[in-house]
Amino acid sequence: MRGTIIEAILSEHLVSGTLAPGEEVGLRIDQTLTQDATGTMAYLQFETLGLDRVRTELSVSYVDHNTLQTGFENADDHRYLQTVAARYGIYFSRPGNGICHQVHLERFAVPGKTLLGSDSHTPTAGGLGMVAIGAGGLDVALAMAGQPFYVRVPKVLGIRLTGQLPDWVSAQDVILHLLEKLSVSGGVGKALEYFGNGVDTLSGPQRATITNMGTELGATTSIFPSDETTRRFLHAQQRQEVWRPLSADEDAEYAQIIEVNLSELEPLIAQPHSPDNVVPVGKIAGTKVNQVCIGSCTNSSLAELMTVAALLRGKQVHPDVSVTVSPGSRQVLTMLARNGSLADLLAAGVRLLETACGPCIGMGQAPATDAVSLRSFNRNFSGRSGTKSAQVYLASPVVCAAAALTGEITDPRTYPPRSRWPLSWKGQCC
Amino acid sequence: MLLKVGDNITTDHIMPAGAKLLPLRSNIPAISQHVFAPVDPSFAERAQAHDGGFIVGGDNYGQGSSREHAALAPAYLGVKAVLACSFARIHQANLVNFGILPLQISKEDYQHCQPGDQLRIKEVNKKMVAGQPLVVDNISQDYQFIAAAQLSQRQVEIIQAGGALNWARQKLAGAG
């Protein structure tokens, strides 16, 4: 791992142990995040430790999971989260602000810092060059108490990206490609570090899509370099001052190097009931689809949703398909509203959902009996959608948009009948 | 042995989420009644009737969500150890945090174990401290097999303290 970004950041945060793969080390944690489904327990645990205040640089309590209030329980939990945050110096992100990982990218992620979150998709922030790790609520509570986070040092896999994504191929296809190659256990005990000139072609949110779903490999974390693209994203968020450059040494040592030529990728799809059950979209084209859900912490950035809106503009979603869109954050939804994309989505017949996890955590939108549901999400475990007999597939927002229009799984390169990506600024925005 | 499950069991299998169950996340006695419901709806009742027991799993046990309720609720039901061919990182840590032993077993021993087998693990503390593998007596089938705890020194202390919360409180009290 010598010369890698992972090594550099872990070294800066090493409290105990030696940085050798497999060894347990203690790491200083700069930031923590929780979400409401795991947060209540984490804060109850924190409260038993008898401290007056959190001892991190920043701790944020998000509300994004339990946003349906069909009884008093969720609302009571949210009231507790708000009061405990005020008591101990924790930022409280009220329901409606958005999905923890998207909001954290926008507002708080800092290259070179460590983030521990009581949500497995915390590595999303690795897209901006953070060492971001998911953990149980109790480990996050201890980190809030200023205690080190103990973890076995992962082997660092180097993922060399070359080329550029072709039209209709998305960041989601990069990680689905790796899932097909490595399986849902292929990343256990490992960290994925991306490098190579293909990195330059990916935007901040695209990188975050890839690090987000590194979780499905079982990886401890995933990280991209912090470069000019990162700086531009932070500048757009009016947080340029937190930027610092991070890149691996020329001769960095990786446990293994995996080559991915972005130019050779094609649209991919994960079939039921595992994210690594991946085939090219074209192979199962024509499969009837009953539900399409676009959003989640994996794919709900402004660029992804504007692309979907551009594809649906002036058209109607297929009458046999229920199509939902849940924007990742209040910021994303506000910008969609201001630039007219939201009107395009609504006019096309999309059901707009709250900026939250929603159907990804089974919080509403359970599919019909035996239904096929195509989602731009990260997990398609059996029953997770709320319907045991549902067949859930995972693909990029573009593949989802194509299916929304045709009512069947569709290679977006074949429909709609135009060859160009709808947005001229693909990859250029932030 | 309360339950035997296959490879890649997710925390959604162990502790399902969704609109019906997530509101119970702050109510451990209530949510624990749904542990392993998608796999075997009688699990919780059986675990409580036997006053706890063991779970046997295949590879990559506990993949997916970081939800510690997938360890906390089984602990509430009295689960003492999970014997699996391999574990996902976050869940392995969560099991230790709530005082459940994650034990690694071989594929052969996994295949040999049958649901309902009576298992006994003796001298847990002594062997754990010495870093030695544990010996599991399969009383029903009259044979023994090895189970490796693979715990760090810190994790041994956590198991001895009955979980990470007790461990951390002792540590913070000692420091302050």
mmCIF file of N, CA and C in Angstrom, chain A residues 24 37-38 40-42 45 48-49 65-66 68 70 73-74 77 117-120 133-139 142 145 147-152 184-185 188 215-216 219-220 361-364 379 381-382 384 388, chain B residues 8 10-13 17-20 22-28 38-39 59-60 63-69 72 87-90 92-94 97-98 150-155 163-165 167-169 171-172:
data_model
loop_
_atom_site.group_PDB
_atom_site.id
_atom_site.type_symbol
_atom_site.label_atom_id
_atom_site.label_comp_id
_atom_site.label_asym_id
_atom_site.label_seq_id
_atom_site.Cartn_x
_atom_site.Cartn_y
_atom_site.Cartn_z
ATOM 1 N N GLU A 24 -5.004 -4.836 13.009
ATOM 2 C CA GLU A 24 -6.001 -3.899 13.522
ATOM 3 C C GLU A 24 -5.323 -2.604 13.955
ATOM 4 N N ALA A 37 -32.419 5.608 10.886
ATOM 5 C CA ALA A 37 -32.724 4.208 11.185
ATOM 6 C C ALA A 37 -31.674 3.588 12.096
ATOM 7 N N THR A 38 -30.450 4.131 12.050
ATOM 8 C CA THR A 38 -29.390 3.630 12.934
ATOM 9 C C THR A 38 -29.039 4.663 14.005
ATOM 10 N N THR A 40 -30.830 6.625 16.138
ATOM 11 C CA THR A 40 -31.434 6.675 17.479
ATOM 12 C C THR A 40 -30.627 5.813 18.443
ATOM 13 N N MET A 41 -30.294 4.601 17.997
ATOM 14 C CA MET A 41 -29.535 3.699 18.873
ATOM 15 C C MET A 41 -28.136 4.260 19.125
ATOM 16 N N ALA A 42 -27.505 4.813 18.076
ATOM 17 C CA ALA A 42 -26.148 5.356 18.232
ATOM 18 C C ALA A 42 -26.140 6.480 19.275
ATOM 19 N N GLN A 45 -26.639 5.257 22.790
ATOM 20 C CA GLN A 45 -25.375 4.698 23.282
ATOM 21 C C GLN A 45 -24.399 5.806 23.649
ATOM 22 N N THR A 48 -24.950 7.292 27.069
ATOM 23 C CA THR A 48 -24.540 6.534 28.255
ATOM 24 C C THR A 48 -23.058 6.740 28.581
ATOM 25 N N LEU A 49 -22.304 7.364 27.655
ATOM 26 C CA LEU A 49 -20.869 7.538 27.882
ATOM 27 C C LEU A 49 -20.572 8.744 28.769
ATOM 28 N N HIS A 65 -34.261 8.017 6.200
ATOM 29 C CA HIS A 65 -34.789 6.659 6.030
ATOM 30 C C HIS A 65 -36.278 6.565 6.368
ATOM 31 N N ASN A 66 -36.609 6.923 7.604
ATOM 32 C CA ASN A 66 -37.962 6.650 8.115
ATOM 33 C C ASN A 66 -38.876 7.848 7.897
ATOM 34 N N LEU A 68 -41.739 8.004 6.139
ATOM 35 C CA LEU A 68 -43.190 7.808 6.159
ATOM 36 C C LEU A 68 -43.621 7.807 7.621
ATOM 37 N N THR A 70 -46.544 6.733 9.438
ATOM 38 C CA THR A 70 -47.841 6.060 9.492
ATOM 39 C C THR A 70 -48.283 5.831 10.931
ATOM 40 N N GLU A 73 -44.229 6.448 15.787
ATOM 41 C CA GLU A 73 -42.871 5.968 16.093
ATOM 42 C C GLU A 73 -41.768 6.777 15.395
ATOM 43 N N ASN A 74 -41.882 6.913 14.067
ATOM 44 C CA ASN A 74 -40.819 7.620 13.345
ATOM 45 C C ASN A 74 -40.727 9.077 13.772
ATOM 46 N N ASP A 77 -38.986 9.293 17.037
ATOM 47 C CA ASP A 77 -37.537 9.102 16.857
ATOM 48 C C ASP A 77 -36.889 10.387 16.334
ATOM 49 N N GLY A 117 -19.496 6.552 9.367
ATOM 50 C CA GLY A 117 -20.940 6.726 9.315
ATOM 51 C C GLY A 117 -21.671 5.448 9.652
ATOM 52 N N SER A 118 -22.803 5.597 10.355
ATOM 53 C CA SER A 118 -23.599 4.406 10.681
ATOM 54 C C SER A 118 -24.535 4.098 9.515
ATOM 55 N N ASP A 119 -23.915 3.964 8.361
ATOM 56 C CA ASP A 119 -24.616 3.563 7.154
ATOM 57 C C ASP A 119 -23.571 2.980 6.237
ATOM 58 N N SER A 120 -23.870 1.829 5.661
ATOM 59 C CA SER A 120 -22.839 1.111 4.905
ATOM 60 C C SER A 120 -22.387 1.868 3.668
ATOM 61 N N ILE A 133 -15.874 5.436 5.910
ATOM 62 C CA ILE A 133 -16.089 4.029 6.252
ATOM 63 C C ILE A 133 -17.442 3.866 6.938
ATOM 64 N N GLY A 134 -18.147 2.813 6.584
ATOM 65 C CA GLY A 134 -19.409 2.483 7.245
ATOM 66 C C GLY A 134 -19.147 1.612 8.465
ATOM 67 N N ALA A 135 -19.968 1.779 9.502
ATOM 68 C CA ALA A 135 -19.775 1.001 10.728
ATOM 69 C C ALA A 135 -21.092 0.903 11.480
ATOM 70 N N GLY A 136 -21.122 0.076 12.496
ATOM 71 C CA GLY A 136 -22.294 -0.011 13.363
ATOM 72 C C GLY A 136 -22.441 1.265 14.185
ATOM 73 N N GLY A 137 -23.658 1.504 14.665
ATOM 74 C CA GLY A 137 -23.931 2.729 15.400
ATOM 75 C C GLY A 137 -23.066 2.895 16.636
ATOM 76 N N LEU A 138 -22.760 1.798 17.301
ATOM 77 C CA LEU A 138 -21.960 1.879 18.527
ATOM 78 C C LEU A 138 -20.540 2.349 18.217
ATOM 79 N N ASP A 139 -19.975 1.869 17.104
ATOM 80 C CA ASP A 139 -18.642 2.350 16.721
ATOM 81 C C ASP A 139 -18.671 3.843 16.407
ATOM 82 N N LEU A 142 -18.816 5.751 19.677
ATOM 83 C CA LEU A 142 -17.497 5.823 20.312
ATOM 84 C C LEU A 142 -16.613 6.849 19.602
ATOM 85 N N ALA A 145 -17.333 10.105 20.747
ATOM 86 C CA ALA A 145 -16.750 10.323 22.080
ATOM 87 C C ALA A 145 -15.242 10.556 22.002
ATOM 88 N N GLN A 147 -13.085 8.519 20.723
ATOM 89 C CA GLN A 147 -12.321 7.262 20.744
ATOM 90 C C GLN A 147 -11.891 6.908 19.312
ATOM 91 N N PRO A 148 -10.781 6.197 19.170
ATOM 92 C CA PRO A 148 -10.375 5.778 17.830
ATOM 93 C C PRO A 148 -11.369 4.760 17.253
ATOM 94 N N PHE A 149 -11.397 4.677 15.946
ATOM 95 C CA PHE A 149 -12.146 3.614 15.286
ATOM 96 C C PHE A 149 -11.150 2.511 14.940
ATOM 97 N N TYR A 150 -11.484 1.301 15.376
ATOM 98 C CA TYR A 150 -10.575 0.178 15.166
ATOM 99 C C TYR A 150 -11.032 -0.638 13.964
ATOM 100 N N VAL A 151 -10.100 -0.903 13.067
ATOM 101 C CA VAL A 151 -10.440 -1.642 11.854
ATOM 102 C C VAL A 151 -9.170 -2.345 11.363
ATOM 103 N N ARG A 152 -9.364 -3.473 10.728
ATOM 104 C CA ARG A 152 -8.207 -4.148 10.134
ATOM 105 C C ARG A 152 -7.788 -3.399 8.870
ATOM 106 N N VAL A 184 -19.918 -10.065 -4.691
ATOM 107 C CA VAL A 184 -20.291 -9.321 -3.474
ATOM 108 C C VAL A 184 -19.361 -9.588 -2.295
ATOM 109 N N SER A 185 -18.458 -10.547 -2.421
ATOM 110 C CA SER A 185 -17.497 -10.738 -1.333
ATOM 111 C C SER A 185 -16.072 -10.414 -1.782
ATOM 112 N N VAL A 188 -14.017 -7.806 0.387
ATOM 113 C CA VAL A 188 -13.902 -7.918 1.847
ATOM 114 C C VAL A 188 -12.425 -7.851 2.249
ATOM 115 N N THR A 215 -19.378 -0.558 -1.692
ATOM 116 C CA THR A 215 -19.921 -1.253 -0.521
ATOM 117 C C THR A 215 -20.480 -2.626 -0.899
ATOM 118 N N GLU A 216 -21.074 -2.720 -2.069
ATOM 119 C CA GLU A 216 -21.674 -4.000 -2.489
ATOM 120 C C GLU A 216 -20.607 -5.062 -2.745
ATOM 121 N N ALA A 219 -16.198 -4.041 0.297
ATOM 122 C CA ALA A 219 -14.953 -3.313 0.535
ATOM 123 C C ALA A 219 -15.052 -2.440 1.787
ATOM 124 N N THR A 220 -13.920 -2.259 2.438
ATOM 125 C CA THR A 220 -13.864 -1.403 3.621
ATOM 126 C C THR A 220 -14.125 0.049 3.224
ATOM 127 N N ILE A 361 -35.030 1.702 0.702
ATOM 128 C CA ILE A 361 -35.030 1.047 2.009
ATOM 129 C C ILE A 361 -36.403 0.428 2.288
ATOM 130 N N GLY A 362 -37.222 0.321 1.229
ATOM 131 C CA GLY A 362 -38.545 -0.278 1.397
ATOM 132 C C GLY A 362 -39.511 0.635 2.135
ATOM 133 N N MET A 363 -39.191 1.937 2.131
ATOM 134 C CA MET A 363 -40.060 2.907 2.811
ATOM 135 C C MET A 363 -41.056 3.440 1.773
ATOM 136 N N GLY A 364 -42.033 2.593 1.473
ATOM 137 C CA GLY A 364 -43.004 2.926 0.436
ATOM 138 C C GLY A 364 -42.595 2.362 -0.917
ATOM 139 N N ARG A 379 -28.951 -1.987 -4.113
ATOM 140 C CA ARG A 379 -29.215 -3.341 -3.599
ATOM 141 C C ARG A 379 -30.516 -3.880 -4.172
ATOM 142 N N PHE A 381 -31.583 -7.142 -2.932
ATOM 143 C CA PHE A 381 -31.764 -8.358 -2.139
ATOM 144 C C PHE A 381 -33.238 -8.746 -2.115
ATOM 145 N N SER A 382 -33.479 -10.035 -2.082
ATOM 146 C CA SER A 382 -34.843 -10.552 -2.076
ATOM 147 C C SER A 382 -35.655 -9.958 -0.925
ATOM 148 N N ARG A 384 -36.278 -6.933 -0.049
ATOM 149 C CA ARG A 384 -35.907 -5.604 0.459
ATOM 150 C C ARG A 384 -36.872 -4.519 -0.029
ATOM 151 N N LYS A 388 -42.074 -9.696 -1.434
ATOM 152 C CA LYS A 388 -41.250 -10.901 -1.492
ATOM 153 C C LYS A 388 -41.127 -11.430 -2.922
ATOM 154 N N ASN B 8 -23.713 -15.581 1.627
ATOM 155 C CA ASN B 8 -24.121 -14.200 1.308
ATOM 156 C C ASN B 8 -25.426 -13.774 1.988
ATOM 157 N N THR B 10 -27.677 -11.582 3.980
ATOM 158 C CA THR B 10 -27.564 -10.137 4.176
ATOM 159 C C THR B 10 -28.182 -9.733 5.516
ATOM 160 N N THR B 11 -27.834 -8.529 5.940
ATOM 161 C CA THR B 11 -28.461 -8.030 7.170
ATOM 162 C C THR B 11 -29.956 -7.764 6.941
ATOM 163 N N ASP B 12 -30.380 -7.693 5.664
ATOM 164 C CA ASP B 12 -31.822 -7.614 5.372
ATOM 165 C C ASP B 12 -32.511 -8.948 5.673
ATOM 166 N N HIS B 13 -31.788 -10.062 5.550
ATOM 167 C CA HIS B 13 -32.342 -11.348 5.956
ATOM 168 C C HIS B 13 -32.409 -11.433 7.490
ATOM 169 N N ALA B 17 -35.854 -4.555 7.073
ATOM 170 C CA ALA B 17 -36.178 -3.135 7.246
ATOM 171 C C ALA B 17 -37.557 -2.867 6.660
ATOM 172 N N GLY B 18 -37.713 -1.800 5.913
ATOM 173 C CA GLY B 18 -38.990 -1.485 5.276
ATOM 174 C C GLY B 18 -39.923 -0.701 6.177
ATOM 175 N N ALA B 19 -41.015 -0.258 5.556
ATOM 176 C CA ALA B 19 -41.934 0.666 6.226
ATOM 177 C C ALA B 19 -42.586 0.060 7.461
ATOM 178 N N LYS B 20 -42.745 -1.283 7.490
ATOM 179 C CA LYS B 20 -43.430 -1.905 8.627
ATOM 180 C C LYS B 20 -42.512 -2.065 9.836
ATOM 181 N N LEU B 22 -39.079 -0.625 10.244
ATOM 182 C CA LEU B 22 -38.156 0.443 10.639
ATOM 183 C C LEU B 22 -38.690 1.291 11.802
ATOM 184 N N PRO B 23 -40.008 1.495 11.896
ATOM 185 C CA PRO B 23 -40.494 2.264 13.061
ATOM 186 C C PRO B 23 -40.195 1.580 14.404
ATOM 187 N N LEU B 24 -39.777 0.314 14.373
ATOM 188 C CA LEU B 24 -39.491 -0.388 15.633
ATOM 189 C C LEU B 24 -38.009 -0.341 16.015
ATOM 190 N N ARG B 25 -37.212 0.441 15.291
ATOM 191 C CA ARG B 25 -35.771 0.433 15.540
ATOM 192 C C ARG B 25 -35.391 0.883 16.963
ATOM 193 N N SER B 26 -36.274 1.620 17.618
ATOM 194 C CA SER B 26 -35.964 2.042 18.997
ATOM 195 C C SER B 26 -36.622 1.129 20.024
ATOM 196 N N ASN B 27 -37.204 0.041 19.560
ATOM 197 C CA ASN B 27 -37.950 -0.867 20.447
ATOM 198 C C ASN B 27 -37.405 -2.281 20.261
ATOM 199 N N ILE B 28 -36.335 -2.577 20.970
ATOM 200 C CA ILE B 28 -35.602 -3.828 20.744
ATOM 201 C C ILE B 28 -36.460 -5.074 21.029
ATOM 202 N N PRO B 38 -37.609 -13.296 7.103
ATOM 203 C CA PRO B 38 -37.722 -13.699 5.702
ATOM 204 C C PRO B 38 -37.219 -15.125 5.453
ATOM 205 N N VAL B 39 -36.382 -15.631 6.343
ATOM 206 C CA VAL B 39 -35.782 -16.957 6.161
ATOM 207 C C VAL B 39 -36.583 -18.018 6.905
ATOM 208 N N ASP B 59 -20.564 -18.481 3.546
ATOM 209 C CA ASP B 59 -19.589 -17.427 3.273
ATOM 210 C C ASP B 59 -20.243 -16.048 3.296
ATOM 211 N N ASN B 60 -19.425 -15.045 3.655
ATOM 212 C CA ASN B 60 -19.832 -13.626 3.574
ATOM 213 C C ASN B 60 -21.101 -13.366 4.392
ATOM 214 N N GLN B 63 -23.472 -9.654 4.985
ATOM 215 C CA GLN B 63 -23.171 -8.588 4.024
ATOM 216 C C GLN B 63 -24.322 -7.574 3.982
ATOM 217 N N GLY B 64 -24.004 -6.404 3.433
ATOM 218 C CA GLY B 64 -25.042 -5.398 3.215
ATOM 219 C C GLY B 64 -25.008 -4.273 4.232
ATOM 220 N N SER B 65 -26.186 -3.901 4.672
ATOM 221 C CA SER B 65 -26.362 -2.744 5.548
ATOM 222 C C SER B 65 -25.537 -2.839 6.825
ATOM 223 N N SER B 66 -25.202 -1.659 7.379
ATOM 224 C CA SER B 66 -24.397 -1.602 8.610
ATOM 225 C C SER B 66 -25.245 -1.765 9.863
ATOM 226 N N ARG B 67 -26.549 -1.970 9.706
ATOM 227 C CA ARG B 67 -27.475 -1.926 10.850
ATOM 228 C C ARG B 67 -27.014 -2.834 11.993
ATOM 229 N N GLU B 68 -26.772 -2.205 13.153
ATOM 230 C CA GLU B 68 -26.306 -3.001 14.294
ATOM 231 C C GLU B 68 -27.451 -3.783 14.913
ATOM 232 N N HIS B 69 -28.672 -3.448 14.523
ATOM 233 C CA HIS B 69 -29.820 -4.222 15.013
ATOM 234 C C HIS B 69 -29.725 -5.686 14.580
ATOM 235 N N LEU B 72 -27.694 -6.650 17.600
ATOM 236 C CA LEU B 72 -28.340 -6.315 18.870
ATOM 237 C C LEU B 72 -29.600 -7.163 19.110
ATOM 238 N N PHE B 87 -17.122 -13.872 7.212
ATOM 239 C CA PHE B 87 -18.025 -12.793 7.625
ATOM 240 C C PHE B 87 -17.785 -11.533 6.807
ATOM 241 N N ALA B 88 -18.830 -10.733 6.652
ATOM 242 C CA ALA B 88 -18.666 -9.374 6.131
ATOM 243 C C ALA B 88 -18.115 -8.497 7.251
ATOM 244 N N ARG B 89 -17.325 -7.487 6.868
ATOM 245 C CA ARG B 89 -16.574 -6.708 7.870
ATOM 246 C C ARG B 89 -17.451 -6.032 8.919
ATOM 247 N N ILE B 90 -18.426 -5.251 8.470
ATOM 248 C CA ILE B 90 -19.182 -4.438 9.446
ATOM 249 C C ILE B 90 -19.951 -5.345 10.397
ATOM 250 N N GLN B 92 -19.342 -8.422 11.292
ATOM 251 C CA GLN B 92 -18.446 -9.110 12.226
ATOM 252 C C GLN B 92 -18.150 -8.196 13.423
ATOM 253 N N ALA B 93 -17.858 -6.927 13.125
ATOM 254 C CA ALA B 93 -17.571 -5.964 14.198
ATOM 255 C C ALA B 93 -18.808 -5.740 15.069
ATOM 256 N N ASN B 94 -19.980 -5.682 14.437
ATOM 257 C CA ASN B 94 -21.208 -5.462 15.210
ATOM 258 C C ASN B 94 -21.497 -6.631 16.150
ATOM 259 N N ASN B 97 -19.331 -6.205 19.064
ATOM 260 C CA ASN B 97 -19.785 -5.057 19.857
ATOM 261 C C ASN B 97 -20.953 -5.416 20.772
ATOM 262 N N PHE B 98 -21.755 -6.392 20.366
ATOM 263 C CA PHE B 98 -22.893 -6.783 21.202
ATOM 264 C C PHE B 98 -22.677 -8.139 21.881
ATOM 265 N N GLN B 150 -10.608 -15.516 15.835
ATOM 266 C CA GLN B 150 -9.924 -14.460 15.078
ATOM 267 C C GLN B 150 -10.231 -13.053 15.600
ATOM 268 N N LEU B 151 -10.090 -12.908 16.904
ATOM 269 C CA LEU B 151 -10.361 -11.611 17.524
ATOM 270 C C LEU B 151 -9.057 -10.903 17.845
ATOM 271 N N SER B 152 -9.081 -9.570 17.767
ATOM 272 C CA SER B 152 -7.946 -8.793 18.237
ATOM 273 C C SER B 152 -8.002 -8.781 19.769
ATOM 274 N N GLN B 153 -6.907 -8.348 20.387
ATOM 275 C CA GLN B 153 -6.868 -8.246 21.840
ATOM 276 C C GLN B 153 -8.016 -7.373 22.346
ATOM 277 N N ARG B 154 -8.240 -6.270 21.623
ATOM 278 C CA ARG B 154 -9.330 -5.357 21.993
ATOM 279 C C ARG B 154 -10.680 -6.074 21.929
ATOM 280 N N GLN B 155 -10.880 -6.876 20.894
ATOM 281 C CA GLN B 155 -12.169 -7.566 20.755
ATOM 282 C C GLN B 155 -12.356 -8.634 21.828
ATOM 283 N N GLY B 163 -19.698 -6.723 25.760
ATOM 284 C CA GLY B 163 -20.064 -5.801 24.689
ATOM 285 C C GLY B 163 -19.252 -4.521 24.727
ATOM 286 N N ALA B 164 -19.253 -3.805 23.609
ATOM 287 C CA ALA B 164 -18.382 -2.633 23.463
ATOM 288 C C ALA B 164 -18.835 -1.456 24.314
ATOM 289 N N LEU B 165 -20.131 -1.386 24.608
ATOM 290 C CA LEU B 165 -20.593 -0.260 25.422
ATOM 291 C C LEU B 165 -20.024 -0.377 26.840
ATOM 292 N N TRP B 167 -17.381 -2.057 27.667
ATOM 293 C CA TRP B 167 -15.928 -1.924 27.528
ATOM 294 C C TRP B 167 -15.524 -0.455 27.479
ATOM 295 N N ALA B 168 -16.247 0.321 26.663
ATOM 296 C CA ALA B 168 -15.892 1.732 26.494
ATOM 297 C C ALA B 168 -16.164 2.527 27.767
ATOM 298 N N ARG B 169 -17.247 2.186 28.453
ATOM 299 C CA ARG B 169 -17.564 2.923 29.681
ATOM 300 C C ARG B 169 -16.508 2.665 30.750
ATOM 301 N N LYS B 171 -13.435 1.950 30.122
ATOM 302 C CA LYS B 171 -12.230 2.614 29.657
ATOM 303 C C LYS B 171 -12.300 4.129 29.918
ATOM 304 N N LEU B 172 -13.446 4.708 29.583
ATOM 305 C CA LEU B 172 -13.601 6.152 29.781
ATOM 306 C C LEU B 172 -13.575 6.498 31.269
#
